[in-house]
PDB file of C-alpha atoms in Angstrom:
ATOM      1  CA  UNK A  56      15.277   5.917  12.322  1.00  0.00           C
ATOM      2  CA  UNK A  57      12.985   4.011  14.928  1.00  0.00           C
ATOM      3  CA  UNK A  58      14.258   0.503  15.257  1.00  0.00           C
ATOM      4  CA  UNK A  59      10.559  -2.211  14.524  1.00  0.00           C
ATOM      5  CA  UNK A  60      11.366  -5.573  16.417  1.00  0.00           C
ATOM      6  CA  UNK A  61       9.250  -8.462  14.569  1.00  0.00           C
ATOM      7  CA  UNK A  62       7.357 -10.204  17.216  1.00  0.00           C
ATOM      8  CA  UNK A  63       5.246 -13.772  16.576  1.00  0.00           C
ATOM      9  CA  UNK A  64       2.471 -11.832  16.339  1.00  0.00           C
ATOM     10  CA  UNK A  65       3.311 -10.174  13.899  1.00  0.00           C
ATOM     11  CA  UNK A  66       5.181 -13.240  11.627  1.00  0.00           C
ATOM     12  CA  UNK A  67       2.274 -15.651  13.355  1.00  0.00           C
ATOM     13  CA  UNK A  68      -1.176 -13.345  11.795  1.00  0.00           C
ATOM     14  CA  UNK A  69       0.470 -13.086   8.646  1.00  0.00           C
ATOM     15  CA  UNK A  70      -1.430 -15.638   6.432  1.00  0.00           C
ATOM     16  CA  UNK A  71       1.752 -17.087   4.266  1.00  0.00           C
ATOM     17  CA  UNK A  72      -0.394 -17.416   1.214  1.00  0.00           C
ATOM     18  CA  UNK A  73      -0.783 -13.775   1.369  1.00  0.00           C
ATOM     19  CA  UNK A  74       2.244 -11.083   0.053  1.00  0.00           C
ATOM     20  CA  UNK A  75       4.896 -10.744   2.700  1.00  0.00           C
ATOM     21  CA  UNK A  76       9.300 -10.385   2.357  1.00  0.00           C
ATOM     22  CA  UNK A  77       9.505 -13.414   4.738  1.00  0.00           C
ATOM     23  CA  UNK A  78      10.491 -12.059   7.935  1.00  0.00           C
ATOM     24  CA  UNK A  79      11.386 -13.300  10.714  1.00  0.00           C
ATOM     25  CA  UNK A  80      10.742 -13.037  14.932  1.00  0.00           C
ATOM     26  CA  UNK A  81      13.272 -11.168  16.350  1.00  0.00           C
ATOM     27  CA  UNK A  82      14.008  -9.655  12.821  1.00  0.00           C
ATOM     28  CA  UNK A  83      15.212  -5.678  13.271  1.00  0.00           C
ATOM     29  CA  UNK A  84      14.621  -3.183  10.095  1.00  0.00           C
ATOM     30  CA  UNK A  85      14.027   0.629  10.468  1.00  0.00           C
ATOM     31  CA  UNK A  86       9.975   1.892  10.666  1.00  0.00           C
ATOM     32  CA  UNK A  87      11.377   3.155   6.963  1.00  0.00           C
ATOM     33  CA  UNK A  88      12.328  -0.257   5.221  1.00  0.00           C
ATOM     34  CA  UNK A  89       9.435  -1.582   7.036  1.00  0.00           C
ATOM     35  CA  UNK A  90       7.097   1.507   4.962  1.00  0.00           C
ATOM     36  CA  UNK A  91       8.817   0.823   1.346  1.00  0.00           C
ATOM     37  CA  UNK A  92       8.029  -3.318   2.139  1.00  0.00           C
ATOM     38  CA  UNK A  93       4.118  -1.796   2.668  1.00  0.00           C
ATOM     39  CA  UNK A  94       4.046   0.436  -0.034  1.00  0.00           C
ATOM     40  CA  UNK A  95       5.824  -1.269  -2.412  1.00  0.00           C
ATOM     41  CA  UNK A  96       5.097  -4.715  -1.883  1.00  0.00           C
ATOM     42  CA  UNK A  97       2.597  -5.114   0.268  1.00  0.00           C
ATOM     43  CA  UNK A  98       4.428  -6.751   3.208  1.00  0.00           C
ATOM     44  CA  UNK A  99       1.840  -7.653   5.679  1.00  0.00           C
ATOM     45  CA  UNK A 100       4.163  -8.780   7.947  1.00  0.00           C
ATOM     46  CA  UNK A 101       6.166  -4.591   7.817  1.00  0.00           C
ATOM     47  CA  UNK A 102       2.229  -3.700   8.410  1.00  0.00           C
ATOM     48  CA  UNK A 103       1.165  -5.788  10.974  1.00  0.00           C
ATOM     49  CA  UNK A 104       5.381  -4.740  12.629  1.00  0.00           C
ATOM     50  CA  UNK A 105       4.676  -1.264  12.577  1.00  0.00           C
ATOM     51  CA  UNK A 106       0.920  -0.748  13.764  1.00  0.00           C
ATOM     52  CA  UNK A 107       2.228  -2.830  16.610  1.00  0.00           C
ATOM     53  CA  UNK A 108       4.894  -0.567  17.312  1.00  0.00           C
ATOM     54  CA  UNK A 109       3.306   2.169  17.312  1.00  0.00           C
ATOM     55  CA  UNK A 110       0.918   1.018  19.205  1.00  0.00           C
ATOM     56  CA  UNK A 111       3.563  -0.103  21.577  1.00  0.00           C
ATOM     57  CA  UNK A 112       5.300   3.523  21.425  1.00  0.00           C
ATOM     58  CA  UNK A 113       1.427   4.866  22.794  1.00  0.00           C
ATOM     59  CA  UNK A 114       1.332   2.646  25.615  1.00  0.00           C
ATOM     60  CA  UNK A 115      -0.778   0.537  23.880  1.00  0.00           C
ATOM     61  CA  UNK A 116      -0.401  -2.651  21.994  1.00  0.00           C
ATOM     62  CA  UNK A 117      -2.061  -3.730  18.522  1.00  0.00           C
ATOM     63  CA  UNK A 118      -5.151  -2.530  19.406  1.00  0.00           C
ATOM     64  CA  UNK A 119      -4.495   0.696  19.959  1.00  0.00           C
ATOM     65  CA  UNK A 120      -3.203   1.643  15.792  1.00  0.00           C
ATOM     66  CA  UNK A 121      -6.255  -0.293  14.731  1.00  0.00           C
ATOM     67  CA  UNK A 122      -8.840   2.389  16.510  1.00  0.00           C
ATOM     68  CA  UNK A 123      -6.680   5.153  15.689  1.00  0.00           C
ATOM     69  CA  UNK A 124      -6.645   3.968  12.548  1.00  0.00           C
ATOM     70  CA  UNK A 125     -10.477   3.952  12.721  1.00  0.00           C
ATOM     71  CA  UNK A 126     -10.481   7.633  14.524  1.00  0.00           C
ATOM     72  CA  UNK A 127      -8.490   9.388  11.412  1.00  0.00           C
ATOM     73  CA  UNK A 128     -10.758   7.472   9.159  1.00  0.00           C
ATOM     74  CA  UNK A 129     -13.675   9.116  11.058  1.00  0.00           C
ATOM     75  CA  UNK A 130     -11.158  12.757  11.164  1.00  0.00           C
ATOM     76  CA  UNK A 131     -11.058  12.428   7.288  1.00  0.00           C
ATOM     77  CA  UNK A 132     -15.044  12.397   6.514  1.00  0.00           C
ATOM     78  CA  UNK A 133     -15.252   8.495   6.246  1.00  0.00           C
ATOM     79  CA  UNK A 134     -18.624   7.463   6.254  1.00  0.00           C
ATOM     80  CA  UNK A 135     -18.627   3.313   5.111  1.00  0.00           C
ATOM     81  CA  UNK A 136     -15.381   2.502   6.656  1.00  0.00           C
ATOM     82  CA  UNK A 137     -14.526   0.088   9.483  1.00  0.00           C
ATOM     83  CA  UNK A 138     -10.447  -0.917  10.216  1.00  0.00           C
ATOM     84  CA  UNK A 139      -9.468  -4.723  11.809  1.00  0.00           C
ATOM     85  CA  UNK A 140      -6.583  -5.174  11.044  1.00  0.00           C
ATOM     86  CA  UNK A 141      -3.910  -2.969   9.272  1.00  0.00           C
ATOM     87  CA  UNK A 142      -3.497  -4.314   5.902  1.00  0.00           C
ATOM     88  CA  UNK A 143      -6.769  -5.275   4.260  1.00  0.00           C
ATOM     89  CA  UNK A 144      -6.980  -8.659   4.793  1.00  0.00           C
ATOM     90  CA  UNK A 145      -9.873 -10.135   4.760  1.00  0.00           C
ATOM     91  CA  UNK A 146     -11.976  -9.657   6.907  1.00  0.00           C
ATOM     92  CA  UNK A 147     -15.955  -9.787   7.610  1.00  0.00           C
ATOM     93  CA  UNK A 148     -15.700  -6.164   9.593  1.00  0.00           C
ATOM     94  CA  UNK A 149     -12.732  -4.824   8.031  1.00  0.00           C
ATOM     95  CA  UNK A 150     -14.670  -2.888   5.125  1.00  0.00           C
ATOM     96  CA  UNK A 151     -14.379   0.142   2.791  1.00  0.00           C
ATOM     97  CA  UNK A 152     -15.273   2.003  -0.085  1.00  0.00           C
ATOM     98  CA  UNK A 153     -13.701   4.307  -3.052  1.00  0.00           C
ATOM     99  CA  UNK A 154     -15.299   7.178  -2.130  1.00  0.00           C
ATOM    100  CA  UNK A 155     -13.234   6.700   1.373  1.00  0.00           C
ATOM    101  CA  UNK A 156     -10.573   5.609   0.360  1.00  0.00           C
ATOM    102  CA  UNK A 157     -10.115   9.186  -1.988  1.00  0.00           C
ATOM    103  CA  UNK A 158      -9.869  10.598   1.090  1.00  0.00           C
ATOM    104  CA  UNK A 159      -7.129   9.302   2.544  1.00  0.00           C
ATOM    105  CA  UNK A 160      -5.121   8.886  -0.285  1.00  0.00           C
ATOM    106  CA  UNK A 161      -5.583  12.375  -0.416  1.00  0.00           C
ATOM    107  CA  UNK A 162      -4.105  13.406   2.896  1.00  0.00           C
ATOM    108  CA  UNK A 163      -1.566  10.620   2.629  1.00  0.00           C
ATOM    109  CA  UNK A 164       0.026  12.983  -0.360  1.00  0.00           C
ATOM    110  CA  UNK A 165       0.051  15.688   1.240  1.00  0.00           C
ATOM    111  CA  UNK A 166       2.744  13.515   3.540  1.00  0.00           C
ATOM    112  CA  UNK A 167       6.035  14.835   2.380  1.00  0.00           C
ATOM    113  CA  UNK A 168       7.984  11.074   2.897  1.00  0.00           C
ATOM    114  CA  UNK A 169       4.476   8.782   2.239  1.00  0.00           C
ATOM    115  CA  UNK A 170       4.709  10.908  -1.895  1.00  0.00           C
ATOM    116  CA  UNK A 171       8.353   9.593  -1.357  1.00  0.00           C
ATOM    117  CA  UNK A 172       7.930   6.619  -1.267  1.00  0.00           C
ATOM    118  CA  UNK A 173       3.849   5.561  -2.910  1.00  0.00           C
ATOM    119  CA  UNK A 174       6.285   7.264  -5.753  1.00  0.00           C
ATOM    120  CA  UNK A 175       9.323   4.586  -5.678  1.00  0.00           C
ATOM    121  CA  UNK A 176       9.812   2.384  -8.070  1.00  0.00           C
ATOM    122  CA  UNK A 177      13.442  -0.090  -6.701  1.00  0.00           C
ATOM    123  CA  UNK A 178      13.842  -0.195  -3.584  1.00  0.00           C
ATOM    124  CA  UNK A 179      16.566  -2.108  -1.132  1.00  0.00           C
ATOM    125  CA  UNK A 180      16.547  -3.379   2.484  1.00  0.00           C
ATOM    126  CA  UNK A 181      20.262  -3.516   3.229  1.00  0.00           C
ATOM    127  CA  UNK A 182      21.432  -6.991   5.319  1.00  0.00           C
ATOM    128  CA  UNK A 183      19.425  -7.419   8.794  1.00  0.00           C
ATOM    129  CA  UNK A 184      20.085  -9.778  11.770  1.00  0.00           C
ATOM    130  CA  UNK A 185      17.922 -12.504  10.795  1.00  0.00           C
ATOM    131  CA  UNK A 186      18.556 -12.166   6.181  1.00  0.00           C
ATOM    132  CA  UNK A 187      22.441 -11.811   5.641  1.00  0.00           C
ATOM    133  CA  UNK A 188      21.133 -10.582   1.954  1.00  0.00           C
ATOM    134  CA  UNK A 189      19.984  -7.277   0.616  1.00  0.00           C
ATOM    135  CA  UNK A 190      16.304  -7.976   0.480  1.00  0.00           C
ATOM    136  CA  UNK A 191      15.067  -6.142  -3.221  1.00  0.00           C
ATOM    137  CA  UNK A 192      11.343  -4.369  -3.261  1.00  0.00           C
ATOM    138  CA  UNK A 193       9.676  -3.970  -6.268  1.00  0.00           C
ATOM    139  CA  UNK A 194       6.486  -1.447  -7.154  1.00  0.00           C
ATOM    140  CA  UNK A 195       3.580  -3.236  -8.161  1.00  0.00           C
ATOM    141  CA  UNK A 196       2.726  -0.668  -9.772  1.00  0.00           C
ATOM    142  CA  UNK A 197       1.982  -1.318 -13.649  1.00  0.00           C
ATOM    143  CA  UNK A 198       0.993   2.822 -14.312  1.00  0.00           C
ATOM    144  CA  UNK A 199       4.316   4.012 -12.716  1.00  0.00           C
ATOM    145  CA  UNK A 200       6.903   1.818 -14.551  1.00  0.00           C
ATOM    146  CA  UNK A 201       7.613  -1.521 -16.444  1.00  0.00           C
ATOM    147  CA  UNK A 202       6.529  -4.910 -13.937  1.00  0.00           C
ATOM    148  CA  UNK A 203       7.041  -7.574 -15.210  1.00  0.00           C
ATOM    149  CA  UNK A 204       5.620  -7.366 -18.172  1.00  0.00           C
ATOM    150  CA  UNK A 205       3.258  -4.993 -17.954  1.00  0.00           C
ATOM    151  CA  UNK A 206       3.047  -2.215 -20.594  1.00  0.00           C
ATOM    152  CA  UNK A 207       0.785   0.319 -19.368  1.00  0.00           C
ATOM    153  CA  UNK A 208       3.277   2.934 -18.151  1.00  0.00           C
ATOM    154  CA  UNK A 209       1.422   6.043 -17.491  1.00  0.00           C
ATOM    155  CA  UNK A 210       2.820   9.077 -17.896  1.00  0.00           C
ATOM    156  CA  UNK A 211       1.838  11.631 -16.140  1.00  0.00           C
ATOM    157  CA  UNK A 212       1.299   9.183 -13.056  1.00  0.00           C
ATOM    158  CA  UNK A 213       3.340   9.639  -9.417  1.00  0.00           C
ATOM    159  CA  UNK A 214       1.968   6.705  -7.028  1.00  0.00           C
ATOM    160  CA  UNK A 215      -0.058   4.804  -5.471  1.00  0.00           C
ATOM    161  CA  UNK A 216      -1.224   1.554  -4.016  1.00  0.00           C
ATOM    162  CA  UNK A 217      -2.329  -1.493  -5.596  1.00  0.00           C
ATOM    163  CA  UNK A 218      -4.497  -4.795  -4.157  1.00  0.00           C
ATOM    164  CA  UNK A 219      -5.879  -7.690  -4.863  1.00  0.00           C
ATOM    165  CA  UNK A 220      -7.609 -10.084  -2.539  1.00  0.00           C
ATOM    166  CA  UNK A 221      -9.971 -13.152  -3.936  1.00  0.00           C
ATOM    167  CA  UNK A 222     -12.803 -11.428  -1.392  1.00  0.00           C
ATOM    168  CA  UNK A 223     -11.582  -7.613  -2.910  1.00  0.00           C
ATOM    169  CA  UNK A 224     -10.552  -8.604  -6.407  1.00  0.00           C
ATOM    170  CA  UNK A 225      -8.353  -5.940  -7.401  1.00  0.00           C
ATOM    171  CA  UNK A 226      -7.818  -2.863  -6.388  1.00  0.00           C
ATOM    172  CA  UNK A 227      -5.977   0.272  -7.349  1.00  0.00           C
ATOM    173  CA  UNK A 228      -5.461   4.397  -5.873  1.00  0.00           C
ATOM    174  CA  UNK A 229      -3.258   5.441  -7.876  1.00  0.00           C
ATOM    175  CA  UNK A 230      -1.693   9.493  -8.124  1.00  0.00           C
ATOM    176  CA  UNK A 231      -1.155  11.569 -11.235  1.00  0.00           C
ATOM    177  CA  UNK A 232      -0.430  15.212 -12.122  1.00  0.00           C
ATOM    178  CA  UNK A 233      -0.307  17.178 -15.436  1.00  0.00           C
ATOM    179  CA  UNK A 234       1.781  19.726 -14.366  1.00  0.00           C
ATOM    180  CA  UNK A 235      -0.904  22.159 -12.858  1.00  0.00           C
ATOM    181  CA  UNK A 236      -3.519  20.204 -11.658  1.00  0.00           C
ATOM    182  CA  UNK A 237      -2.808  16.344  -8.997  1.00  0.00           C
ATOM    183  CA  UNK A 238      -5.606  13.554  -9.133  1.00  0.00           C
ATOM    184  CA  UNK A 239      -6.822  11.062  -7.719  1.00  0.00           C
ATOM    185  CA  UNK A 240      -8.771   7.739  -8.655  1.00  0.00           C
ATOM    186  CA  UNK A 241      -9.686   5.002  -6.890  1.00  0.00           C
ATOM    187  CA  UNK A 242     -11.032   1.467  -7.999  1.00  0.00           C
ATOM    188  CA  UNK A 243     -11.923  -1.400  -6.409  1.00  0.00           C
ATOM    189  CA  UNK A 244     -13.583  -5.027  -7.322  1.00  0.00           C
ATOM    190  CA  UNK A 245     -11.963  -5.060  -9.994  1.00  0.00           C
ATOM    191  CA  UNK A 246     -13.210  -8.271 -12.168  1.00  0.00           C
ATOM    192  CA  UNK A 247     -10.826 -11.144 -13.449  1.00  0.00           C
ATOM    193  CA  UNK A 248      -9.088 -11.743 -10.105  1.00  0.00           C
ATOM    194  CA  UNK A 249      -6.310 -12.154 -12.837  1.00  0.00           C
ATOM    195  CA  UNK A 250      -2.615 -10.333 -13.466  1.00  0.00           C
ATOM    196  CA  UNK A 251      -2.642  -9.735 -17.089  1.00  0.00           C
ATOM    197  CA  UNK A 252      -4.249  -7.998 -18.257  1.00  0.00           C
ATOM    198  CA  UNK A 253      -5.349  -5.405 -15.739  1.00  0.00           C
ATOM    199  CA  UNK A 254      -8.680  -3.439 -17.281  1.00  0.00           C
ATOM    200  CA  UNK A 255      -8.804  -1.536 -14.399  1.00  0.00           C
ATOM    201  CA  UNK A 256      -5.667  -0.096 -15.111  1.00  0.00           C
ATOM    202  CA  UNK A 257      -6.384   0.722 -18.355  1.00  0.00           C
ATOM    203  CA  UNK A 258      -9.957   2.081 -17.681  1.00  0.00           C
ATOM    204  CA  UNK A 259      -7.926   4.701 -15.415  1.00  0.00           C
ATOM    205  CA  UNK A 260      -5.814   5.417 -17.925  1.00  0.00           C
ATOM    206  CA  UNK A 261      -9.025   6.639 -19.330  1.00  0.00           C
ATOM    207  CA  UNK A 262     -10.086   8.429 -16.850  1.00  0.00           C
ATOM    208  CA  UNK A 263      -6.723  10.219 -16.100  1.00  0.00           C
ATOM    209  CA  UNK A 264      -6.178  11.202 -20.110  1.00  0.00           C
ATOM    210  CA  UNK A 265     -10.009  12.183 -20.266  1.00  0.00           C
ATOM    211  CA  UNK A 266     -10.570  14.771 -17.706  1.00  0.00           C
ATOM    212  CA  UNK A 267      -6.465  15.592 -18.693  1.00  0.00           C
ATOM    213  CA  UNK A 268      -7.084  16.911 -22.190  1.00  0.00           C
ATOM    214  CA  UNK A 269     -10.160  18.269 -21.235  1.00  0.00           C
ATOM    215  CA  UNK A 270      -8.724  20.661 -18.810  1.00  0.00           C
TER     216      UNK A 270
END
């Protein structure tokens, strides 16, 4: 229920041609609403605002949160990761690997709140002090539910996070379970740069089927 206030920096430093939900300077949302916006709609300005909020709460600033990201990654055993921002937008010094992202994804999935958010298909942000209408969020993860014209819904999928930039191409960290075992699969830099058809999603499904059926 913590209130996150969007600063001028959070809005100004988020490219308008990147994923966002059109927040305004001075707008206020709860931390929960911000996290749903980040996970379902890849809202980059919300990621920035969350980083700033947490950093300030700890007596620091935006950079404090970035430093914590890197510290936590090292604690998890990541060896090829360096974060310079909280949203994954391109930067020469911002990078990770599929292996490291799997370590991060595994740790995140141990958090009950995260499990709920990442498996949510739709969410509504109520009117704020800057927006009089409801903001509707829709999870972009095609394995989780039918998104636009997708036909890649996977019955064992329990959540995950999509990603795309021109530099990183199509990326996906996904979760699945057969009721006995839980699986994490990470694909990065898939070819194409288009959203349909998403061959990396189809490859993920094939990989999951192999391990689930193998066991």
